[in-house]
Short mmCIF file of C-alpha atoms in Angstrom, two decimals:
data_model
loop_
_atom_site.label_atom_id
_atom_site.label_comp_id
_atom_site.label_asym_id
_atom_site.label_seq_id
_atom_site.Cartn_x
_atom_site.Cartn_y
_atom_site.Cartn_z
CA MET A 1 -27.75 -10.87 -3.06
CA THR A 2 -24.70 -10.83 -0.82
CA ALA A 3 -22.27 -13.72 -0.37
CA ILE A 4 -21.02 -12.42 2.99
CA ALA A 5 -23.13 -12.87 6.12
CA TYR A 6 -21.19 -10.17 7.97
CA GLU A 7 -22.74 -6.74 7.54
CA TYR A 8 -20.84 -3.46 7.79
CA ASP A 9 -22.41 -1.00 10.21
CA ALA A 10 -24.30 1.99 8.85
CA GLU A 11 -21.30 4.33 9.17
CA ILE A 12 -19.03 2.11 7.09
CA GLU A 13 -21.75 1.45 4.50
CA ALA A 14 -22.23 5.20 4.14
CA LEU A 15 -18.48 5.58 3.84
CA ARG A 16 -18.29 3.01 1.03
CA ASP A 17 -21.21 4.65 -0.77
CA GLY A 18 -19.53 8.02 -0.41
CA LEU A 19 -16.28 6.70 -1.82
CA GLY A 20 -18.18 5.47 -4.86
CA VAL A 21 -19.63 8.95 -5.36
CA PHE A 22 -16.20 10.54 -4.89
CA ILE A 23 -14.70 8.26 -7.55
CA ARG A 24 -17.50 9.09 -10.00
CA ASN A 25 -17.63 12.82 -9.30
CA VAL A 26 -13.98 13.67 -8.71
CA VAL A 27 -11.52 10.98 -9.81
CA ILE A 28 -13.00 9.84 -13.11
CA PRO A 29 -13.70 13.41 -14.32
CA LEU A 30 -10.06 14.31 -13.60
CA HIS A 31 -8.93 11.33 -15.68
CA VAL A 32 -11.22 12.41 -18.52
CA LYS A 33 -10.22 16.08 -18.30
CA HIS A 34 -6.51 15.22 -18.28
CA ALA A 35 -6.62 12.25 -20.63
CA ASP A 36 -3.78 13.82 -22.60
CA VAL A 37 -1.56 13.40 -19.53
CA PHE A 38 -2.62 9.86 -18.66
CA GLU A 39 -2.38 8.62 -22.25
CA ASP A 40 1.03 10.14 -23.01
CA GLU A 41 3.90 8.70 -20.97
CA ARG A 42 6.10 11.63 -21.98
CA ARG A 43 3.75 13.92 -20.06
CA LYS A 44 2.90 11.49 -17.28
CA TYR A 45 6.53 10.76 -16.42
CA ARG A 46 9.83 12.60 -16.50
CA PRO A 47 12.68 11.37 -18.73
CA ASP A 48 14.29 9.68 -15.69
CA GLY A 49 11.09 7.74 -14.96
CA GLY A 50 9.88 9.93 -12.12
CA TYR A 51 6.35 11.26 -11.96
CA SER A 52 5.85 14.53 -13.84
CA ASP A 53 4.85 17.71 -12.07
CA GLU A 54 1.48 17.48 -13.85
CA LEU A 55 0.83 14.01 -12.45
CA LEU A 56 2.02 14.92 -8.95
CA GLY A 57 -0.27 17.94 -9.04
CA LEU A 58 -3.28 15.78 -9.89
CA MET A 59 -2.42 13.33 -7.09
CA ARG A 60 -2.18 16.24 -4.65
CA GLU A 61 -5.53 17.60 -5.87
CA VAL A 62 -7.24 14.27 -5.17
CA ARG A 63 -5.64 13.98 -1.73
CA MET A 64 -6.74 17.46 -0.72
CA LYS A 65 -10.28 17.07 -2.05
CA SER A 66 -10.55 13.73 -0.30
CA ALA A 67 -9.25 15.25 2.94
CA GLU A 68 -11.87 17.98 2.65
CA ALA A 69 -14.55 15.34 2.15
CA GLY A 70 -13.32 13.37 5.17
CA TYR A 71 -12.06 10.24 3.41
CA TYR A 72 -8.31 10.83 3.35
CA THR A 73 -7.87 10.82 7.14
CA MET A 74 -10.80 8.58 8.05
CA CYS A 75 -8.60 5.99 9.83
CA VAL A 76 -6.22 8.46 11.45
CA PRO A 77 -6.69 8.55 15.27
CA GLU A 78 -9.09 11.22 16.46
CA HIS A 79 -6.51 12.91 18.69
CA MET A 80 -4.43 13.42 15.54
CA GLY A 81 -7.31 15.08 13.72
CA GLY A 82 -8.74 12.08 11.87
CA ALA A 83 -12.06 10.26 12.14
CA GLY A 84 -10.56 7.43 14.20
CA LEU A 85 -12.13 4.58 12.24
CA GLY A 86 -10.58 1.15 12.64
CA HIS A 87 -9.21 -1.73 10.61
CA VAL A 88 -12.61 -2.89 9.35
CA ALA A 89 -13.20 0.56 7.88
CA TYR A 90 -9.70 0.62 6.40
CA PHE A 91 -10.28 -2.75 4.73
CA ALA A 92 -13.79 -1.78 3.61
CA ALA A 93 -12.61 1.46 2.02
CA TRP A 94 -9.69 0.01 0.07
CA GLU A 95 -11.68 -3.06 -0.99
CA LYS A 96 -14.38 -0.72 -2.34
CA ILE A 97 -11.82 1.34 -4.27
CA PHE A 98 -10.10 -1.68 -5.82
CA HIS A 99 -13.38 -3.46 -6.57
CA SER A 100 -14.80 -0.37 -8.25
CA CYS A 101 -11.80 0.50 -10.39
CA GLY A 102 -9.26 -2.30 -10.41
CA ALA A 103 -6.17 -0.84 -12.06
CA LYS A 104 -8.07 1.56 -14.32
CA TYR A 105 -7.89 4.91 -12.57
CA PHE A 106 -4.42 5.77 -11.28
CA LEU A 107 -5.63 8.59 -9.04
CA THR A 108 -7.75 6.29 -6.87
CA SER A 109 -4.55 5.43 -4.99
CA SER A 110 -4.62 8.94 -3.52
CA ILE A 111 -8.13 8.86 -2.03
CA VAL A 112 -7.39 7.25 1.34
CA ALA A 113 -4.13 7.93 3.16
CA HIS A 114 -1.74 5.04 2.76
CA TRP A 115 0.28 4.53 5.95
CA ALA A 116 3.63 4.81 4.12
CA ARG A 117 2.72 7.98 2.21
CA GLY A 118 0.32 9.90 4.41
CA PRO A 119 -1.05 10.33 7.92
CA SER A 120 -1.68 7.30 10.13
CA ALA A 121 -1.11 6.06 13.67
CA VAL A 122 2.56 5.64 12.69
CA LEU A 123 2.88 9.41 13.27
CA GLU A 124 1.07 9.28 16.60
CA HIS A 125 4.18 10.02 18.66
CA LEU A 126 5.44 13.07 16.82
CA SER A 127 6.96 15.70 19.11
CA PRO A 128 4.80 18.74 19.97
CA ARG A 129 6.80 20.91 17.55
CA LEU A 130 6.36 18.51 14.63
CA LYS A 131 2.69 18.03 15.42
CA SER A 132 2.16 21.75 14.97
CA GLU A 133 4.62 22.33 12.13
CA ILE A 134 4.24 19.37 9.77
CA LEU A 135 1.20 17.30 10.73
CA PRO A 136 -1.44 19.76 9.44
CA GLY A 137 0.02 19.75 5.92
CA ILE A 138 0.19 15.95 5.91
CA GLN A 139 -3.39 15.67 7.17
CA LEU A 140 -4.64 18.04 4.47
CA GLY A 141 -2.95 15.98 1.75
CA ASP A 142 -0.73 18.89 0.79
CA LYS A 143 2.43 17.11 1.96
CA THR A 144 3.44 13.43 1.87
CA ILE A 145 5.88 11.13 3.63
CA CYS A 146 7.92 8.04 2.86
CA PHE A 147 8.88 5.15 5.12
CA ALA A 148 12.60 4.34 5.03
CA LEU A 149 13.28 1.02 6.74
CA SER A 150 14.66 -1.52 4.23
CA GLU A 151 18.31 -1.47 3.20
CA PRO A 152 20.37 -3.25 0.53
CA GLY A 153 21.38 -5.85 3.14
CA ALA A 154 18.26 -5.79 5.32
CA GLY A 155 14.87 -6.50 3.78
CA SER A 156 12.75 -9.16 5.43
CA ASP A 157 15.12 -9.18 8.41
CA ALA A 158 14.78 -5.48 9.08
CA SER A 159 16.46 -5.83 12.48
CA GLN A 160 19.75 -6.08 10.58
CA ILE A 161 19.73 -2.49 9.32
CA LYS A 162 23.11 -0.73 9.31
CA THR A 163 22.06 2.91 8.93
CA SER A 164 23.28 4.59 12.10
CA ALA A 165 22.47 7.67 14.12
CA ARG A 166 25.10 8.99 16.50
CA ARG A 167 24.66 11.67 19.12
CA ASP A 168 25.58 15.23 18.17
CA THR A 169 24.98 18.55 19.88
CA GLY A 170 21.25 18.73 20.63
CA GLY A 171 20.46 15.96 18.21
CA TRP A 172 21.76 13.19 15.96
CA ARG A 173 23.74 12.57 12.76
CA ILE A 174 22.35 9.92 10.40
CA ASN A 175 24.54 7.99 7.96
CA GLY A 176 23.62 5.10 5.70
CA GLU A 177 21.45 3.92 2.83
CA LYS A 178 17.82 2.91 2.37
CA ILE A 179 16.20 1.10 -0.54
CA TRP A 180 12.69 0.19 -1.76
CA VAL A 181 11.38 3.42 -0.27
CA THR A 182 8.00 4.00 -1.88
CA ASN A 183 7.16 7.65 -2.64
CA SER A 184 10.66 8.75 -1.64
CA PRO A 185 11.38 10.66 -4.88
CA TYR A 186 8.42 12.95 -4.12
CA ALA A 187 7.96 12.93 -0.34
CA ASP A 188 8.32 16.04 1.80
CA TYR A 189 9.34 14.04 4.88
CA ALA A 190 11.02 10.69 5.41
CA ILE A 191 10.47 8.42 8.42
CA VAL A 192 13.97 7.00 8.77
CA PHE A 193 14.97 4.11 11.01
CA ALA A 194 18.54 3.94 12.26
CA VAL A 195 20.61 2.04 14.82
CA THR A 196 21.20 4.17 17.92
CA ASP A 197 22.47 1.39 20.20
CA PRO A 198 24.44 -1.26 18.28
CA GLU A 199 24.60 -3.70 21.21
CA LEU A 200 20.85 -3.72 21.81
CA ALA A 201 20.19 -3.88 18.07
CA ALA A 202 22.53 -6.87 17.67
CA ALA A 203 20.75 -8.63 20.53
CA ARG A 204 17.36 -7.80 18.96
CA LYS A 205 16.35 -5.98 22.13
CA GLY A 206 15.70 -2.55 20.63
CA GLY A 207 18.41 -0.08 19.78
CA ILE A 208 16.64 1.14 16.62
CA THR A 209 15.10 4.61 16.55
CA GLY A 210 12.72 6.36 14.15
CA PHE A 211 13.45 9.90 12.98
CA VAL A 212 11.44 12.44 10.98
CA VAL A 213 13.67 13.91 8.29
CA PRO A 214 12.57 16.68 5.90
CA THR A 215 13.73 15.58 2.46
CA ASP A 216 15.34 18.96 1.80
CA THR A 217 17.72 18.48 4.74
CA GLU A 218 21.41 18.82 3.86
CA GLY A 219 22.94 15.39 3.31
CA PHE A 220 19.67 13.71 2.28
CA LYS A 221 19.92 12.47 -1.30
CA VAL A 222 17.77 10.45 -3.66
CA GLU A 223 20.69 8.47 -5.05
CA ARG A 224 18.75 6.98 -7.95
CA LEU A 225 15.28 5.93 -9.02
CA ILE A 226 14.67 2.18 -9.21
CA LYS A 227 12.55 1.07 -12.15
CA MET A 228 10.70 -2.21 -11.71
CA PHE A 229 8.47 -4.70 -13.55
CA GLY A 230 9.90 -3.64 -16.91
CA GLN A 231 8.12 -0.30 -16.60
CA THR A 232 9.57 3.06 -17.61
CA HIS A 233 8.38 4.82 -14.44
CA THR A 234 8.70 4.34 -10.69
CA ASP A 235 8.00 5.70 -7.23
CA GLU A 236 10.81 3.67 -5.62
CA ALA A 237 14.33 4.94 -4.93
CA LEU A 238 17.65 4.34 -3.24
CA LEU A 239 18.31 6.96 -0.57
CA HIS A 240 21.65 8.07 0.83
CA PHE A 241 22.21 9.83 4.16
CA ASN A 242 25.49 11.68 4.67
CA ASP A 243 25.77 13.19 8.16
CA VAL A 244 22.12 14.24 8.08
CA TYR A 245 21.43 16.28 11.20
CA VAL A 246 18.15 15.91 13.10
CA ALA A 247 17.22 17.58 16.37
CA ASP A 248 16.14 15.62 19.43
CA ASP A 249 12.52 16.56 18.82
CA GLN A 250 12.66 14.86 15.42
CA VAL A 251 12.79 11.47 17.12
CA LEU A 252 9.56 9.58 16.43
CA GLY A 253 8.45 8.03 19.71
CA GLU A 254 11.06 6.76 22.16
CA VAL A 255 14.75 6.38 21.48
CA GLY A 256 15.55 2.72 20.88
CA GLN A 257 11.93 1.69 20.29
CA GLY A 258 11.63 2.48 16.59
CA PHE A 259 11.12 -1.11 15.53
CA LYS A 260 7.73 -1.14 17.27
CA THR A 261 6.71 1.88 15.20
CA ALA A 262 7.96 0.24 12.02
CA MET A 263 5.98 -2.95 12.68
CA ARG A 264 2.85 -0.90 13.42
CA GLY A 265 3.08 0.48 9.93
CA SER A 266 3.59 -2.96 8.42
CA GLY A 267 0.39 -4.17 10.11
CA LEU A 268 -1.65 -1.43 8.44
CA GLY A 269 0.09 -2.27 5.17
CA ARG A 270 -1.00 -5.89 5.44
CA ILE A 271 -4.65 -4.87 5.78
CA TYR A 272 -4.23 -2.64 2.72
CA ASN A 273 -2.76 -5.53 0.75
CA VAL A 274 -5.48 -8.06 1.59
CA ALA A 275 -8.06 -5.44 0.62
CA ARG A 276 -6.21 -5.01 -2.67
CA CYS A 277 -6.37 -8.77 -3.27
CA VAL A 278 -10.08 -9.06 -2.55
CA GLY A 279 -11.19 -5.90 -4.34
CA MET A 280 -9.04 -6.27 -7.44
CA GLY A 281 -9.74 -10.00 -7.58
CA ARG A 282 -13.49 -9.35 -7.64
CA TRP A 283 -13.05 -6.67 -10.31
CA ALA A 284 -11.05 -8.98 -12.56
CA LEU A 285 -13.31 -12.01 -12.12
CA GLU A 286 -16.40 -9.96 -12.95
CA ILE A 287 -14.72 -8.85 -16.19
CA ALA A 288 -13.81 -12.46 -16.96
CA PHE A 289 -17.29 -13.88 -16.44
CA ASP A 290 -18.82 -11.18 -18.61
CA TYR A 291 -16.30 -11.94 -21.34
CA ILE A 292 -16.62 -15.73 -21.40
CA LYS A 293 -20.38 -15.45 -21.92
CA VAL A 294 -19.90 -13.75 -25.29
CA ARG A 295 -16.53 -14.94 -26.58
CA LYS A 296 -16.95 -17.90 -28.93
CA THR A 297 -14.39 -20.44 -30.12
CA PHE A 298 -15.17 -23.43 -32.35
CA GLY A 299 -18.89 -22.70 -32.23
CA LYS A 300 -19.24 -22.47 -28.44
CA THR A 301 -18.87 -19.71 -25.87
CA LEU A 302 -16.01 -20.03 -23.44
CA ALA A 303 -18.64 -20.26 -20.71
CA GLU A 304 -19.57 -23.67 -22.07
CA ARG A 305 -16.05 -25.01 -21.54
CA GLN A 306 -15.13 -26.45 -18.15
CA GLY A 307 -11.46 -25.88 -18.88
CA VAL A 308 -12.27 -22.17 -18.63
CA THR A 309 -15.00 -22.01 -16.00
CA PHE A 310 -13.49 -24.41 -13.44
CA PRO A 311 -10.21 -22.49 -12.95
CA LEU A 312 -12.14 -19.21 -12.70
CA VAL A 313 -14.50 -20.70 -10.11
CA GLU A 314 -11.50 -21.98 -8.16
CA SER A 315 -10.08 -18.46 -8.09
CA ALA A 316 -13.48 -17.05 -7.15
CA THR A 317 -13.58 -19.51 -4.24
CA GLN A 318 -10.15 -18.38 -3.11
CA ILE A 319 -11.02 -14.68 -3.35
CA HIS A 320 -14.19 -15.37 -1.37
CA ALA A 321 -12.14 -17.15 1.30
CA ALA A 322 -9.69 -14.24 1.37
CA HIS A 323 -12.64 -11.87 1.84
CA LEU A 324 -13.89 -13.82 4.85
CA MET A 325 -10.44 -14.15 6.40
CA SER A 326 -9.77 -10.43 5.91
CA LEU A 327 -13.00 -9.35 7.57
CA ASN A 328 -12.30 -11.69 10.46
CA VAL A 329 -8.80 -10.41 11.14
CA ALA A 330 -9.89 -6.76 10.81
CA GLN A 331 -12.56 -7.38 13.47
CA LEU A 332 -10.04 -9.06 15.76
CA LEU A 333 -7.70 -6.08 15.44
CA ASP A 334 -10.51 -3.65 16.18
CA LYS A 335 -11.23 -5.64 19.36
CA GLY A 336 -7.70 -4.95 20.49
CA GLN A 337 -6.28 -8.39 19.78
CA SER A 338 -2.86 -8.73 18.17
CA ALA A 339 -4.16 -11.28 15.62
CA ALA A 340 -0.57 -11.70 14.44
CA LYS A 341 -1.08 -15.29 13.33
CA GLU A 342 -4.34 -14.59 11.54
CA LEU A 343 -3.02 -11.50 9.77
CA ALA A 344 0.08 -13.38 8.64
CA MET A 345 -2.06 -16.24 7.34
CA VAL A 346 -4.38 -14.10 5.25
CA LYS A 347 -1.52 -11.94 3.95
CA ALA A 348 0.37 -15.06 2.80
CA TYR A 349 -2.79 -16.54 1.28
CA CYS A 350 -3.59 -13.34 -0.63
CA GLY A 351 -0.02 -13.14 -1.88
CA GLU A 352 -0.59 -16.39 -3.78
CA VAL A 353 -4.26 -16.52 -4.77
CA GLY A 354 -4.46 -12.88 -5.93
CA PRO A 355 -1.84 -13.11 -8.69
CA ARG A 356 -3.18 -16.54 -9.71
CA ALA A 357 -6.66 -15.08 -10.21
CA LEU A 358 -5.33 -12.28 -12.42
CA ASP A 359 -3.17 -14.72 -14.38
CA ARG A 360 -6.22 -16.84 -15.18
CA VAL A 361 -8.31 -13.84 -16.17
CA ILE A 362 -5.56 -12.68 -18.53
CA GLN A 363 -5.14 -16.18 -19.96
CA PHE A 364 -8.80 -16.56 -20.87
CA HIS A 365 -8.84 -13.18 -22.60
CA GLY A 366 -6.12 -14.35 -24.97
CA ALA A 367 -3.97 -11.60 -26.49
CA MET A 368 -6.60 -9.03 -25.47
CA GLY A 369 -5.61 -9.69 -21.85
CA PHE A 370 -2.19 -8.16 -22.47
CA THR A 371 -3.46 -4.91 -23.97
CA ASN A 372 -3.04 -1.58 -22.21
CA GLU A 373 -6.73 -0.92 -22.79
CA MET A 374 -7.82 -3.79 -20.53
CA GLN A 375 -5.39 -2.81 -17.73
CA LEU A 376 -5.33 -6.45 -16.63
CA PHE A 377 -1.55 -6.67 -16.76
CA GLU A 378 -1.27 -3.53 -14.62
CA ALA A 379 -3.62 -5.28 -12.20
CA TYR A 380 -1.43 -8.39 -12.27
CA ILE A 381 1.64 -6.34 -11.35
CA SER A 382 -0.31 -4.76 -8.50
CA MET A 383 -1.44 -8.19 -7.28
CA ARG A 384 2.07 -9.62 -7.56
CA LYS A 385 3.34 -6.99 -5.13
CA ILE A 386 1.14 -8.47 -2.38
CA GLY A 387 3.45 -11.45 -2.02
CA MET A 388 6.37 -9.16 -1.18
CA ALA A 389 5.18 -5.80 0.18
CA ASP A 390 4.91 -5.41 3.97
CA GLY A 391 6.24 -8.91 4.54
CA SER A 392 6.84 -11.67 2.00
CA VAL A 393 4.73 -14.82 1.78
CA GLU A 394 7.61 -16.76 3.34
CA ILE A 395 8.00 -14.34 6.25
CA MET A 396 4.25 -14.43 6.86
CA ARG A 397 4.35 -18.23 7.09
CA HIS A 398 7.33 -18.00 9.42
CA LEU A 399 5.41 -15.61 11.70
CA ALA A 400 2.35 -17.84 11.71
CA ALA A 401 4.45 -20.94 12.42
CA ARG A 402 6.23 -19.19 15.29
CA LYS A 403 2.92 -18.25 16.91
CA MET A 404 1.65 -21.81 16.57
CA LEU A 405 4.86 -23.27 18.02
CA GLU A 406 4.38 -20.91 20.96
CA GLY A 407 0.99 -22.51 21.55
CA ASP A 408 -1.47 -20.39 19.56
CA MET A 409 -3.33 -23.26 17.89
CA ASP A 410 -6.78 -21.65 17.74
CA LEU A 411 -8.18 -21.95 14.22
#
């Protein structure tokens, strides 16, 4: 029995079923075959905390097999070589992946192209040369990208970036720093945003341009890896640009209009994050309800104690609400509406109810909830990112409030 009245169309249902088969037939067997890598951090990660060549090779293998099967580029526009599916499909796919596996199988993150690591509409305005030279490898999953927008002094207020690009013969010279750049230690290309017109940028009227920078370009440097959450590994880094030269045809889109491209990526990221909340929340709650039926304390199962069941039901209610809100906003986006208020609302909501659900599931498992075997704490870390990645909870509320103050009061 389904709890959602909305029904995916036949194409998306087939897609979700196919993803389940791909996980069972490709991803899980790779984890079993290479268990020695996944269970030994000295083989999974380099001494500096970066991903090992073995792990990167397995991620690449999943990307390329998924691309061959048609899943990796399913939401990439058709004129770019993808299937052209929309936001509902993007949500449906990631929700299926997270619901099926939670935090258990690391390689599932490589099945569908994430906008900040792989092909998406963000790359729609590549120059003809770059479309022929680099896009095929990215589409096949052989190559990856990173998205370099945030800086040490410009996070939520990305319009305040200081990285600059000045005109040089036939191109530009980029100087500056970027931080919190996911996948940057391993990417083949970086999408870098820099100020090209300081006056327009200061007035928030443009003046920021996107550039495509091969990561082996002279002057491009991964300054240091940034470890987070108390973990020994990372895919985040601080980047430094020292007179990095890019040709005119490495501009992404129009000069001075890079911020629009950057925000397009953030919108896709917000759909990814609400799908993560719903899918991983369902996965964790299902584990919890199975557990409380059998775990006994003082002669009774935990399922007989309202102090346990009521908080879990509250979280289930919130995940259900997030599910409905997410499907609604994905449909609005696919109809061509901006849905800025609605997307901000559900992103903010997921950023709070997702981590709370995982915290409760961990709590009612006792010490077992903290074990590596359960992977619940890994799931909690993943959920906690939702409140920050692609726009913090506070920024999402600010965006929603601004839209409502402008007169958008439709609820």
